[in-house]
C-alpha positions as a printed NumPy array, in Angstrom:
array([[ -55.268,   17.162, -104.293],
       [ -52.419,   18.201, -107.028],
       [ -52.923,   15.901, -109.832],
       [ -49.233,   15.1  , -110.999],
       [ -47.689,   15.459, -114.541],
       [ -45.911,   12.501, -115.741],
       [ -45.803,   13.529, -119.584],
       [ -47.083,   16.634, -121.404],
       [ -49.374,   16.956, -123.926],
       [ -49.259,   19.946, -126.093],
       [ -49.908,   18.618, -129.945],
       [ -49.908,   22.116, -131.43 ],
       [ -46.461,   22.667, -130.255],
       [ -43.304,   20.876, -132.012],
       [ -42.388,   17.993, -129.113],
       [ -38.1  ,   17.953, -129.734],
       [ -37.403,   15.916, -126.671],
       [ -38.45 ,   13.879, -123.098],
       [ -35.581,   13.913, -120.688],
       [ -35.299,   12.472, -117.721],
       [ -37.66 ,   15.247, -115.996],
       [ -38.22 ,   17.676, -118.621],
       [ -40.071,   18.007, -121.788],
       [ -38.768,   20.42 , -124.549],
       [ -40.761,   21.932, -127.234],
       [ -39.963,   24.363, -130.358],
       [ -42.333,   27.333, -129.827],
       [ -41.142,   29.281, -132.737],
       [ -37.73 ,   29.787, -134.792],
       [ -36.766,   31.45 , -132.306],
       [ -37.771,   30.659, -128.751],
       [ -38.294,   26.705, -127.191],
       [ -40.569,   25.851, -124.183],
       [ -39.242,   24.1  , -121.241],
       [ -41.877,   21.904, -119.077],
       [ -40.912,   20.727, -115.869],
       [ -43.171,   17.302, -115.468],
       [ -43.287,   15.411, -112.08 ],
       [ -41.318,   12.881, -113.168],
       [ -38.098,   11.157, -110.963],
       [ -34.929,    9.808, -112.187],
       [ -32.111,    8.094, -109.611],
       [ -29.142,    7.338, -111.778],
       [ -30.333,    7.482, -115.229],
       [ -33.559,    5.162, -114.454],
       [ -37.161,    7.164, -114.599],
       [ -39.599,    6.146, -112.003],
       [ -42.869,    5.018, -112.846],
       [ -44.271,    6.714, -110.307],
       [ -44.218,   10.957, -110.268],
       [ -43.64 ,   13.127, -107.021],
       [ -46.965,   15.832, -107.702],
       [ -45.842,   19.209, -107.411],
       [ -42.339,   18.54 , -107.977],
       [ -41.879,   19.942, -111.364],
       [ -43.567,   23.742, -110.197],
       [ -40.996,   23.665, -107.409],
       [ -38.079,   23.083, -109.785],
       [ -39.243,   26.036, -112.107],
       [ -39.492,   28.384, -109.169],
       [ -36.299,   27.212, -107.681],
       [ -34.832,   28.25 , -111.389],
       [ -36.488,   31.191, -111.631],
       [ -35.332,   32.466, -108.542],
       [ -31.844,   31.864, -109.448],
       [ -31.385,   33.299, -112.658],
       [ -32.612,   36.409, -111.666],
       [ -30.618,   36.673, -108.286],
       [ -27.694,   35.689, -110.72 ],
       [ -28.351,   37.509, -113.658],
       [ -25.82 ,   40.275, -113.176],
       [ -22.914,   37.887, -113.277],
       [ -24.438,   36.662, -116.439],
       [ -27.228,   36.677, -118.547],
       [ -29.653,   33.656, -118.832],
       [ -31.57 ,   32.507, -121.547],
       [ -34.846,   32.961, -119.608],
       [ -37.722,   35.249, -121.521],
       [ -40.7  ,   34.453, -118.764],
       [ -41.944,   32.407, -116.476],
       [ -45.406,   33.404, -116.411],
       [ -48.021,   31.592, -118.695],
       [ -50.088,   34.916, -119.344],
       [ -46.915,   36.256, -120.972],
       [ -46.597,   33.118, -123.301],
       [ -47.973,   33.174, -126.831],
       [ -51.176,   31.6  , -127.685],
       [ -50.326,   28.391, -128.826],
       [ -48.73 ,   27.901, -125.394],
       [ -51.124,   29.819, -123.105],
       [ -53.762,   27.003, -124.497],
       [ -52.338,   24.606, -122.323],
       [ -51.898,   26.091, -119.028],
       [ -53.997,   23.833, -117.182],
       [ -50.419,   21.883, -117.807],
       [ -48.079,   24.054, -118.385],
       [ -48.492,   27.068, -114.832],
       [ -46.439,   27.215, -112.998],
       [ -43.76 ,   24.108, -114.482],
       [ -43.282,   25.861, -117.796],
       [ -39.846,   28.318, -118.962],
       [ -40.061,   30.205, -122.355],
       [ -36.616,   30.74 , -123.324],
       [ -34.154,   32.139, -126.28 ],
       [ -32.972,   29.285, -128.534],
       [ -29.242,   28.95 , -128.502],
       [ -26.361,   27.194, -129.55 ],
       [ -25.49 ,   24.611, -126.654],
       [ -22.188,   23.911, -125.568],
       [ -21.395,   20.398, -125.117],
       [ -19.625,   20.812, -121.831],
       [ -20.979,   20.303, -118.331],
       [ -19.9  ,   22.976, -115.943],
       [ -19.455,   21.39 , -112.774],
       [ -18.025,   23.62 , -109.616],
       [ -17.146,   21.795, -106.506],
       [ -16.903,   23.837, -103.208],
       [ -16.644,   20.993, -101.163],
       [ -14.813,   17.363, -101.713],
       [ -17.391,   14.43 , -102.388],
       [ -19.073,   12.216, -104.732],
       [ -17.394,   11.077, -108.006],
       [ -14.68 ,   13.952, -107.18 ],
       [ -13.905,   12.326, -103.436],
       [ -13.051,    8.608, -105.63 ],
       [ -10.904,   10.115, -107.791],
       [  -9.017,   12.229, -104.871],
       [  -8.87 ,    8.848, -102.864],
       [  -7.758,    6.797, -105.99 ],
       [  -4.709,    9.526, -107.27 ],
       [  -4.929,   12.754, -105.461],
       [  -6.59 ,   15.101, -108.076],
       [ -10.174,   16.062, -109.509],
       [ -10.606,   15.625, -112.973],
       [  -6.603,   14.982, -113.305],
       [  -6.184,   18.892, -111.468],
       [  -4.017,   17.862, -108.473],
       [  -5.19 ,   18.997, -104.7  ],
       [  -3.81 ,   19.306, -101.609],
       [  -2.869,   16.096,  -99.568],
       [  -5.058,   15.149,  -96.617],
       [  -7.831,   16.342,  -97.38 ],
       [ -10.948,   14.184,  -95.658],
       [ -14.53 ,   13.652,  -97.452],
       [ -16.539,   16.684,  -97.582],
       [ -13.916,   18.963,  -96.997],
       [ -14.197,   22.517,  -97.848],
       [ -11.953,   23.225, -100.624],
       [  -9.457,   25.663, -100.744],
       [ -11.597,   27.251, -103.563],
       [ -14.37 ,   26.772, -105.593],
       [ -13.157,   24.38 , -108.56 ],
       [ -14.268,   24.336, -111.71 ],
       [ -14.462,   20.712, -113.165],
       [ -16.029,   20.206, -116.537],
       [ -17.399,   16.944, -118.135],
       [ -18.285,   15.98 , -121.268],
       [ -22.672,   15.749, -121.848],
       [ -23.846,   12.295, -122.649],
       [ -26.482,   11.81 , -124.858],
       [ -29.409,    9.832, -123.111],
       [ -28.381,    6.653, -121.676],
       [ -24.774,    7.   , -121.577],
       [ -22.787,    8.682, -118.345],
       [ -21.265,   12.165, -118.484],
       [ -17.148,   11.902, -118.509],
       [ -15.417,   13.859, -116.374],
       [ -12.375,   16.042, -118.327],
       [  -9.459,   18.239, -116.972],
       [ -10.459,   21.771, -118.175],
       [  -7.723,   21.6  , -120.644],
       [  -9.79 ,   19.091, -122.402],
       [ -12.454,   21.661, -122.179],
       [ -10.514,   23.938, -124.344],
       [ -10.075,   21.473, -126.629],
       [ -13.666,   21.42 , -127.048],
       [ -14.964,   24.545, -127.212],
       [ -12.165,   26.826, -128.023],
       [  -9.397,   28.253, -125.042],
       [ -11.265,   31.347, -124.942],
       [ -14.649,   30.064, -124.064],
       [ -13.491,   27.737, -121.861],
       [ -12.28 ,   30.291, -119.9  ],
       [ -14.85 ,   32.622, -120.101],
       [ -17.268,   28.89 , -118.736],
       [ -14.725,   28.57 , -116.146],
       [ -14.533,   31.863, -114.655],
       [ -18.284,   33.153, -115.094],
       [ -19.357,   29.165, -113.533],
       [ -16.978,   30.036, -110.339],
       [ -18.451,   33.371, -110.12 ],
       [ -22.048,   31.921, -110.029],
       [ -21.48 ,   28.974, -107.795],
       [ -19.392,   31.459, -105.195],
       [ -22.667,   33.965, -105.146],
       [ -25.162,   31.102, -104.678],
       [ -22.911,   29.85 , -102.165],
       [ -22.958,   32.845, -100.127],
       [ -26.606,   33.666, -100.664],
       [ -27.574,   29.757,  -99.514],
       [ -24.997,   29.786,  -96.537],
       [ -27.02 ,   33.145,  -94.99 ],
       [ -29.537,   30.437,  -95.171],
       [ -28.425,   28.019,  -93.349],
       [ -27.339,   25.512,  -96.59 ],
       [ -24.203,   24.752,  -97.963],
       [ -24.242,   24.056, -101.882],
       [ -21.591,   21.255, -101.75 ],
       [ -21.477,   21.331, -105.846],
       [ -23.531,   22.125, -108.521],
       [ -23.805,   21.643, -112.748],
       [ -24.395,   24.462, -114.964],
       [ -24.802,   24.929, -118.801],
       [ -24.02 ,   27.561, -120.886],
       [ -25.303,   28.405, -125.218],
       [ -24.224,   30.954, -127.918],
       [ -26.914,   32.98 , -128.997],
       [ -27.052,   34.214, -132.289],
       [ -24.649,   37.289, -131.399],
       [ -21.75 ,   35.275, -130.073],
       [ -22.378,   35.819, -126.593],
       [ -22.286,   33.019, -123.939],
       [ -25.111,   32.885, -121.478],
       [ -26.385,   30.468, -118.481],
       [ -29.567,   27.772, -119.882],
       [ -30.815,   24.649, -118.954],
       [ -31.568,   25.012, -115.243],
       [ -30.313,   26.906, -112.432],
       [ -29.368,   25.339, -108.655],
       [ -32.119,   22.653, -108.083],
       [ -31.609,   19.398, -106.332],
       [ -31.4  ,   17.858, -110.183],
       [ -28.254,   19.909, -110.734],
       [ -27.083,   20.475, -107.097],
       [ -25.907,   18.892, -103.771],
       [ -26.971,   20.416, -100.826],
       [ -26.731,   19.959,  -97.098],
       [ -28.029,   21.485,  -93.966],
       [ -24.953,   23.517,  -92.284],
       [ -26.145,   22.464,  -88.807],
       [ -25.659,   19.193,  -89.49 ],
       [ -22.193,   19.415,  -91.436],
       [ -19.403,   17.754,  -90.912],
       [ -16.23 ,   16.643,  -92.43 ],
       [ -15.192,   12.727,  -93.048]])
């Protein structure tokens, strides 16, 4: 039987945060360690009780994607694979295979990247309430779960622990972060939702919307973190059964 992971313990290692699912340590000055427990949130609340297994198939789930998608940008992925890890990580792998990222330390932009291919959720009660997404006006008539005309790119703001992400109009995001980078997020998060789109619809899945984030490295240059397309981050639905309204 797989013995779950509610909580790591690695005591050598610098312990910076606990999300919701993850746990985040400082490896060196330069790289951080991402562990993927078992653990389940449902808005905002952590279960007491872990799914086993679930972290490994998160990792793998983001390790697939940011290498299908690394040549529409980089990631800030260094390996996946404990016997690649330095020592005072490798220690632990009786936690750590299998759930664990090692990964570039970056800058991180405070801006969710959200891109919507389809109408629903939070974005579907606005649209009902005043006709737009994150104030960006849409077409009339459009029904829930509607294929939009195009993907759309609709940031929000990241809430600390606690406290609920705000959805802004992408001018807002330029406010933030600088017009430039905002439209570098905007274009290079449509470009990645539109090729995991078409890769997941040749498999019979519709990604209905996903969140991305994006750092600075030391250089200047933006690249995708955090995770990459799982059910944390992601809607998705079965094509066969899809309909609209």
């Amino acid at each position: 039987m797989i013995q779950a992971l509610y909580e790591s313990d690695c005591p050598d290692l610098k312990l910076l945060a606990r999300g919701k699912v993850r746990d985040l340590y400082e490896v060196d000055s330069s790289t951080l360690l991402f562990v993927a427990t078992d653990r389940i949130s449902a808005y905002d609340v952590i279960m007491t009780t872990p799914v086993a297994g679930k972290g490994k198939i998160l990792t793998q789930i983001s390790v697939f994607w940011f290498d299908y998608l690394k040549d529409v940008m980089p990631n800030h992925l260094i390996t996946a694979n404990i016997d690649e890890m330095p020592a005072n990580v490798q220690q632990y792998r009786d936690q750590l295979s299998g759930r664990s990222l090692l990964v570039k330390k970056v800058d991180v932009l405070p801006i969710e990247a959200i891109v919507r291919g389809y109408i629903t959720g939070s974005g579907w009660k606005e649209y009902k309430s005043k006709g737009t997404v994150c104030d960006i006006r849409l077409p009339e008539g459009l029904r829930e779960s509607q294929k939009l005309p195009h993907a759309l790119f609709t940031p929000s703001t990241k809430a600390e622990y606690g406290d609920h992400d705000e959805n802004i109009h992408p001018d807002k995001c330029a406010e933030l972060i600088g017009k430039d980078r905002a439209d570098e997020m905007a274009r290079v998060a449509t470009a990645l939702y539109s090729k995991a789109a078409e890769y997941a619809a040749g498999k019979g899945i519709l990604i209905a919307d996903t969140k991305f984030e994006f750092g600075v490295d030391g250089s200047g240059n933006i690249m995708l973190i955090d995770e990459a397309l799982t059910p944390d981050s992601s809607r998705f639905w079965p094509a066969a059964l899809y309909k609209v309204g």
